[in-house]
Short mmCIF file of C-alpha atoms and ligand atoms in Angstrom, two decimals:
data_model
loop_
_atom_site.label_atom_id
_atom_site.label_comp_id
_atom_site.label_asym_id
_atom_site.label_seq_id
_atom_site.Cartn_x
_atom_site.Cartn_y
_atom_site.Cartn_z
CA UNK H 1 -4.03 24.81 5.38
CA UNK H 2 -5.03 23.37 1.98
CA UNK H 3 -4.50 19.67 2.65
CA UNK H 4 -5.20 18.74 -0.99
CA UNK H 5 -2.29 20.96 -2.07
CA UNK H 6 -0.13 19.56 0.73
CA UNK H 7 -0.93 16.01 -0.45
CA UNK H 8 0.03 16.91 -4.04
CA UNK H 9 3.34 18.34 -2.82
CA UNK H 10 4.13 15.24 -0.78
CA UNK H 11 3.27 13.00 -3.76
CA UNK H 12 5.52 15.08 -6.04
CA UNK H 13 8.39 14.72 -3.56
CA UNK H 14 7.89 10.95 -3.54
CA UNK H 15 7.73 10.79 -7.35
CA UNK H 16 10.95 12.77 -7.75
CA UNK H 17 12.62 10.33 -5.33
CA UNK H 18 11.23 7.34 -7.28
CA UNK H 19 12.74 8.73 -10.47
CA UNK H 20 16.09 9.26 -8.71
CA UNK H 21 16.29 5.87 -6.99
CA UNK H 22 15.18 3.50 -9.77
CA UNK H 23 17.69 2.29 -12.37
CA UNK H 24 17.61 4.39 -15.56
CA UNK H 25 15.24 3.18 -18.29
CA UNK H 26 18.05 2.80 -20.84
CA UNK H 27 20.46 1.08 -18.44
CA UNK H 28 20.86 -2.66 -19.33
CA UNK H 29 18.62 -4.58 -19.14
CA UNK H 30 16.66 -1.72 -20.72
CA UNK H 31 13.46 -3.76 -21.18
CA UNK H 32 13.44 -4.77 -17.52
CA UNK H 33 14.18 -1.27 -16.23
CA UNK H 34 11.58 0.22 -18.55
CA UNK H 35 8.97 -2.27 -17.25
CA UNK H 36 9.87 -1.43 -13.62
CA UNK H 37 9.45 2.26 -14.37
CA UNK H 38 6.24 1.65 -16.33
CA UNK H 39 4.57 0.07 -13.29
CA UNK H 40 6.00 2.59 -10.83
CA UNK H 41 4.95 5.57 -12.99
CA UNK H 42 2.31 8.02 -11.82
CA UNK H 43 -1.21 6.69 -11.50
CA UNK H 44 -1.13 5.17 -8.04
CA UNK H 45 -2.40 7.08 -5.03
CA UNK H 46 1.05 6.83 -3.37
CA UNK H 47 -0.78 6.21 -0.10
CA UNK H 48 1.95 4.19 1.60
CA UNK H 49 4.88 6.54 0.82
CA UNK H 50 2.80 9.57 1.80
CA UNK H 51 1.89 7.88 5.09
CA UNK H 52 5.58 7.17 5.69
CA UNK H 53 6.76 10.70 5.00
CA UNK H 54 3.88 12.18 7.01
CA UNK H 55 4.53 9.91 10.00
CA UNK H 56 8.19 11.00 10.02
CA UNK H 57 7.05 14.65 10.14
CA UNK H 58 5.14 14.02 13.37
CA UNK H 59 8.53 13.61 15.02
CA UNK H 60 10.20 16.55 13.31
CA UNK H 61 10.50 15.04 9.79
CA UNK H 62 13.61 12.94 9.53
CA UNK H 63 15.63 13.63 12.67
CA UNK H 64 17.27 10.24 12.25
CA UNK H 65 17.14 9.91 8.47
CA UNK H 66 15.50 11.27 5.31
CA UNK H 67 12.18 9.38 5.00
CA UNK H 68 12.04 9.63 1.18
CA UNK H 69 14.23 6.59 0.32
CA UNK H 70 12.21 4.45 2.77
CA UNK H 71 9.03 5.79 1.14
CA UNK H 72 10.31 4.71 -2.29
CA UNK H 73 11.27 1.27 -0.92
CA UNK H 74 7.71 0.77 0.38
CA UNK H 75 6.24 1.82 -2.99
CA UNK H 76 8.60 -0.62 -4.78
CA UNK H 77 7.28 -3.52 -2.65
CA UNK H 78 3.68 -2.41 -3.08
CA UNK H 79 4.09 -2.12 -6.86
CA UNK H 80 5.80 -5.51 -7.16
CA UNK H 81 2.88 -7.05 -5.25
CA UNK H 82 0.39 -5.42 -7.65
CA UNK H 83 2.33 -6.62 -10.74
CA UNK H 84 2.41 -10.19 -9.43
CA UNK H 85 -1.20 -10.05 -8.22
CA UNK H 86 -2.31 -9.05 -11.73
CA UNK H 87 -0.57 -12.02 -13.42
CA UNK H 88 -2.72 -14.73 -15.03
CA UNK H 89 -1.71 -17.24 -12.32
CA UNK H 90 -3.20 -14.94 -9.66
CA UNK H 91 -5.90 -12.34 -10.29
CA UNK H 92 -5.44 -12.26 -14.09
CA UNK H 93 -6.21 -8.60 -14.61
CA UNK H 94 -5.76 -6.35 -17.63
CA UNK H 95 -5.97 -2.91 -16.04
CA UNK H 96 -4.03 -1.28 -13.22
CA UNK H 97 -3.60 2.38 -12.33
CA UNK H 98 -5.66 3.24 -15.41
CA UNK H 99 -3.29 1.49 -17.80
CA UNK H 100 -2.69 -2.03 -19.15
CA UNK H 101 -1.14 -4.25 -16.46
CA UNK H 102 2.59 -4.98 -16.81
CA UNK H 103 2.10 -8.40 -18.40
CA UNK H 104 -0.32 -6.87 -20.93
CA UNK H 105 1.99 -3.94 -21.75
CA UNK H 106 5.06 -6.24 -21.94
CA UNK H 107 4.67 -10.00 -21.44
CA UNK H 108 4.29 -12.38 -18.51
CA UNK H 109 7.98 -13.16 -18.07
CA UNK H 110 8.95 -9.47 -18.17
CA UNK H 111 6.22 -8.62 -15.64
CA UNK H 112 7.38 -11.40 -13.31
CA UNK H 113 10.98 -10.18 -13.54
CA UNK H 114 10.02 -6.51 -13.09
CA UNK H 115 8.22 -7.50 -9.87
CA UNK H 116 11.23 -9.54 -8.68
CA UNK H 117 13.56 -6.64 -9.45
CA UNK H 118 11.38 -4.08 -7.60
CA UNK H 119 11.27 -6.36 -4.55
CA UNK H 120 15.06 -6.59 -4.56
CA UNK H 121 15.58 -2.90 -5.35
CA UNK H 122 13.54 -1.94 -2.26
CA UNK H 123 16.10 -3.49 0.07
CA UNK H 124 19.05 -2.15 -1.94
CA UNK H 125 17.59 1.36 -1.57
CA UNK H 126 17.42 0.93 2.21
CA UNK H 127 20.96 -0.48 2.43
CA UNK H 128 22.44 2.26 0.21
CA UNK H 129 20.49 5.25 1.49
CA UNK H 130 20.82 4.56 5.21
CA UNK H 131 24.42 3.25 5.16
CA UNK H 132 25.60 6.22 7.27
CA UNK H 133 23.11 5.20 10.03
CA UNK H 134 23.44 1.38 10.24
CA UNK H 135 21.05 0.95 13.19
CA UNK H 136 18.31 2.82 11.34
CA UNK H 137 19.05 0.83 8.15
CA UNK H 138 18.72 -2.46 10.04
CA UNK H 139 15.45 -1.41 11.71
CA UNK H 140 13.96 -0.31 8.39
CA UNK H 141 15.02 -3.52 6.63
CA UNK H 142 13.56 -5.62 9.45
CA UNK H 143 10.27 -3.71 9.46
CA UNK H 144 9.84 -3.95 5.68
CA UNK H 145 10.95 -7.58 5.45
CA UNK H 146 8.50 -8.58 8.21
CA UNK H 147 5.60 -6.76 6.54
CA UNK H 148 6.38 -8.08 3.06
CA UNK H 149 7.23 -11.65 4.09
CA UNK H 150 5.46 -15.00 4.39
CA UNK H 151 3.83 -14.18 7.72
CA UNK H 152 2.21 -10.99 6.42
CA UNK H 153 1.84 -9.75 2.80
CA UNK H 154 2.72 -12.98 0.98
CA UNK H 155 0.91 -15.16 3.55
CA UNK H 156 -2.20 -12.97 3.25
CA UNK H 157 -2.09 -13.32 -0.52
CA UNK H 158 -1.70 -17.12 -0.25
CA UNK H 159 -4.76 -17.42 2.01
CA UNK H 160 -6.70 -15.09 -0.28
CA UNK H 161 -5.98 -17.32 -3.28
CA UNK H 162 -6.86 -20.45 -1.29
CA UNK H 163 -10.18 -18.93 -0.19
CA UNK H 164 -10.98 -17.97 -3.77
CA UNK H 165 -10.17 -21.45 -5.07
CA UNK H 166 -12.12 -23.14 -2.25
CA UNK H 167 -15.49 -22.39 -0.74
CA UNK H 168 -14.78 -18.79 0.27
CA UNK H 169 -13.52 -17.24 3.49
CA UNK H 170 -15.10 -17.24 6.94
CA UNK H 171 -15.26 -13.79 8.62
CA UNK H 172 -12.16 -14.78 10.67
CA UNK H 173 -10.25 -15.88 7.57
CA UNK H 174 -11.24 -12.65 5.84
CA UNK H 175 -9.88 -10.64 8.74
CA UNK H 176 -6.59 -12.61 8.57
CA UNK H 177 -6.35 -11.94 4.82
CA UNK H 178 -7.01 -8.22 5.16
CA UNK H 179 -4.73 -7.80 8.18
CA UNK H 180 -1.87 -9.32 6.23
CA UNK H 181 -2.48 -8.65 2.55
CA UNK H 182 -3.45 -5.02 3.08
CA UNK H 183 -2.82 -3.73 6.61
CA UNK H 184 0.74 -5.08 6.98
CA UNK H 185 2.22 -2.66 4.42
CA UNK H 186 0.20 0.26 5.80
CA UNK H 187 1.37 -0.51 9.34
CA UNK H 188 4.96 -0.79 8.09
CA UNK H 189 4.72 2.53 6.24
CA UNK H 190 3.69 4.42 9.37
CA UNK H 191 6.21 2.58 11.57
CA UNK H 192 9.08 3.16 9.10
CA UNK H 193 8.17 6.86 9.05
CA UNK H 194 8.36 6.79 12.84
CA UNK H 195 11.79 5.12 12.68
CA UNK H 196 13.08 7.84 10.32
CA UNK H 197 11.66 10.51 12.62
CA UNK H 198 13.22 8.96 15.74
CA UNK H 199 9.98 7.79 17.41
CA UNK H 200 10.26 6.03 20.78
CA UNK H 201 9.02 2.44 21.33
CA UNK H 202 5.60 3.60 22.59
CA UNK H 203 4.99 5.77 19.54
CA UNK H 204 6.14 2.98 17.20
CA UNK H 205 3.58 0.70 18.82
CA UNK H 206 0.86 3.33 18.38
CA UNK H 207 1.87 3.87 14.73
CA UNK H 208 1.50 0.12 14.14
CA UNK H 209 -1.94 0.09 15.77
CA UNK H 210 -3.01 3.12 13.73
CA UNK H 211 -1.85 1.41 10.53
CA UNK H 212 -3.67 -1.82 11.40
CA UNK H 213 -6.98 -0.02 11.85
CA UNK H 214 -6.45 2.20 8.80
CA UNK H 215 -5.45 -0.84 6.74
CA UNK H 216 -8.64 -2.70 7.67
CA UNK H 217 -10.76 0.38 6.90
CA UNK H 218 -8.90 0.88 3.60
CA UNK H 219 -9.46 -2.71 2.45
CA UNK H 220 -13.17 -2.66 3.31
CA UNK H 221 -13.50 0.61 1.37
CA UNK H 222 -11.67 -1.08 -1.53
CA UNK H 223 -14.23 -3.93 -1.41
CA UNK H 224 -17.13 -1.43 -1.38
CA UNK H 225 -15.63 0.53 -4.29
CA UNK H 226 -15.19 -2.67 -6.31
CA UNK H 227 -18.90 -3.34 -5.86
CA UNK H 228 -20.18 0.20 -6.43
CA UNK H 229 -17.90 2.08 -8.83
CA UNK H 230 -17.07 1.72 -12.52
CA UNK H 231 -13.79 0.66 -14.10
CA UNK H 232 -12.98 4.10 -15.52
CA UNK H 233 -13.25 5.76 -12.10
CA UNK H 234 -11.23 3.05 -10.35
CA UNK H 235 -8.52 2.66 -13.00
CA UNK H 236 -8.76 -1.10 -12.41
CA UNK H 237 -11.41 -3.67 -13.30
CA UNK H 238 -14.55 -3.02 -11.25
CA UNK H 239 -17.04 -5.65 -10.07
CA UNK H 240 -14.42 -8.37 -10.22
CA UNK H 241 -14.91 -9.64 -6.67
CA UNK H 242 -18.56 -10.58 -7.25
CA UNK H 243 -17.86 -12.10 -10.70
CA UNK H 244 -15.09 -14.31 -9.33
CA UNK H 245 -17.19 -15.30 -6.29
CA UNK H 246 -14.59 -13.78 -3.98
CA UNK H 247 -15.36 -13.40 -0.27
CA UNK H 248 -15.15 -9.75 0.73
CA UNK H 249 -16.65 -7.61 3.48
CA UNK H 250 -19.39 -6.76 0.97
CA UNK H 251 -20.27 -10.41 0.18
CA UNK H 252 -20.05 -11.45 3.84
CA UNK H 253 -21.72 -8.41 5.50
CA UNK H 254 -23.53 -6.47 2.74
CA UNK H 255 -22.67 -2.94 1.55
CA UNK H 256 -24.21 -0.89 4.35
CA UNK H 257 -22.70 -3.02 7.10
CA UNK H 258 -19.34 -3.04 5.29
CA UNK H 259 -19.43 0.78 5.20
CA UNK H 260 -20.29 0.85 8.91
CA UNK H 261 -17.40 -1.50 9.79
CA UNK H 262 -15.02 0.60 7.65
CA UNK H 263 -16.09 3.71 9.57
CA UNK H 264 -15.57 1.87 12.89
CA UNK H 265 -11.99 0.95 11.93
CA UNK H 266 -11.29 4.43 10.63
CA UNK H 267 -12.60 5.97 13.87
CA UNK H 268 -10.23 3.69 15.78
CA UNK H 269 -7.37 4.70 13.48
CA UNK H 270 -8.13 8.38 14.13
CA UNK H 271 -8.35 7.81 17.91
CA UNK H 272 -5.00 6.02 17.83
CA UNK H 273 -3.51 8.83 15.72
CA UNK H 274 -4.58 11.26 18.42
CA UNK H 275 -2.22 9.54 20.87
CA UNK H 276 0.80 10.45 18.74
CA UNK H 277 2.89 13.60 19.22
CA UNK H 278 3.16 16.45 16.70
CA UNK H 279 0.56 17.91 14.39
CA UNK H 280 -1.62 14.99 13.25
CA UNK H 281 -4.18 17.16 11.37
CA UNK H 282 -2.93 16.28 7.86
CA UNK H 283 -2.99 12.53 8.56
CA UNK H 284 -6.42 12.82 10.10
CA UNK H 285 -7.68 14.56 6.96
CA UNK H 286 -6.06 11.87 4.80
CA UNK H 287 -7.72 9.06 6.80
CA UNK H 288 -11.11 10.77 6.52
CA UNK H 289 -10.64 11.29 2.78
CA UNK H 290 -9.69 7.66 2.18
CA UNK H 291 -12.68 6.28 4.03
CA UNK H 292 -15.02 8.94 2.61
CA UNK H 293 -14.39 7.44 -0.85
CA UNK H 294 -17.28 5.01 -0.36
CA UNK H 295 -19.96 7.72 -0.64
C1 LIG N 1 1.54 -10.90 -5.00
C2 LIG N 1 2.78 -11.04 -2.79
C3 LIG N 1 1.64 -10.55 -3.56
C4 LIG N 1 0.73 -9.80 -2.93
C5 LIG N 1 -0.39 -9.16 -3.59
C6 LIG N 1 -1.42 -5.95 -3.22
C7 LIG N 1 -1.93 -7.32 -3.30
C8 LIG N 1 -1.22 -8.42 -2.60
C9 LIG N 1 -2.99 -7.60 -4.06
C10 LIG N 1 -3.71 -6.59 -4.89
C11 LIG N 1 -5.17 -6.72 -4.71
C12 LIG N 1 -5.67 -6.05 -3.48
C13 LIG N 1 -7.08 -5.62 -3.47
C14 LIG N 1 -4.88 -5.88 -2.46
C15 LIG N 1 -5.26 -5.25 -1.21
C16 LIG N 1 -4.46 -4.04 -1.01
C17 LIG N 1 -4.90 -2.98 -1.94
C18 LIG N 1 -6.21 -2.37 -1.76
C19 LIG N 1 -4.05 -2.66 -2.91
C20 LIG N 1 -4.28 -1.55 -3.82
O1 LIG N 1 -3.66 -0.46 -3.21
P1 LIG N 1 -3.94 1.02 -3.67
O2 LIG N 1 -5.41 1.22 -3.83
O3 LIG N 1 -3.26 1.01 -5.10
O4 LIG N 1 -3.22 1.93 -2.73
P2 LIG N 1 -2.51 2.20 -5.86
O5 LIG N 1 -2.51 1.75 -7.30
O6 LIG N 1 -3.29 3.47 -5.65
O7 LIG N 1 -1.12 2.26 -5.30
#
């Protein structure tokens, strides 16, 4: 099977669903809806929604519910977090997904509101799309709210900002930040796919573990890429971590060791994947491809 082609097809399916489930660009408030669509538009890797849809397929692909709306909800949360992370009060960045960040393309207030609206829209999509299966709707809402809340995504971001403003992060603090800022949404994507596919409790646990390890590998790779690639290739400002004195796996462990640790986490993710039912070959290829980006 041509996995690259398969990936493109899955991304196209997700992008059609994004277009369908976001408010129309000319619907009032047109500026707000246009800004939401601007940030959600093609350019991202769509990693989290593809993981979600692919996890559902392991169990037969949506026995309990269509995974696409959940995939869009996850991408809405991810995109809101990027918009807010890029704001001057946080990372203050000008480039995202190869284009000006939302506050550069519009203005700060519009970017803030577009992020707020995407966060809210994510839960509306779950409530609307899974209304015929209330138990599934509740499980999906719970999973996403836990991952995106103060104990995970937002808490990880808070500690990241504190470390940057202070004297840097210890290796333990760095692990906390990565587990929550990055891995939480990746864990949730796989687990929500499992919920749509009708996974049992054991498989949901394994999906979470797989996401945790993949999330750690993914963040370390992101740190290595920031240190080794150029802005044009990344589509976001390169070399920023070192310039802002940020603690990363690269600053704490060095590039070679960071690559080795990324490989260790990705091997664990692949081993965990192997304990799941169904055909895991596509996901295995995707994991390898993501971690292979460092070379
Ligand atoms: C503002 C609540 C809040 C959270 C922000 C996402 C985030 C947390 C910060 C962005 C900076 C960063 C390096 C986060 C770690 C996760 C990560 C690598 C995000 C980028 O994800 P990709 O590479 O982005 O999947 P695309 O654009 O491809 O979707």
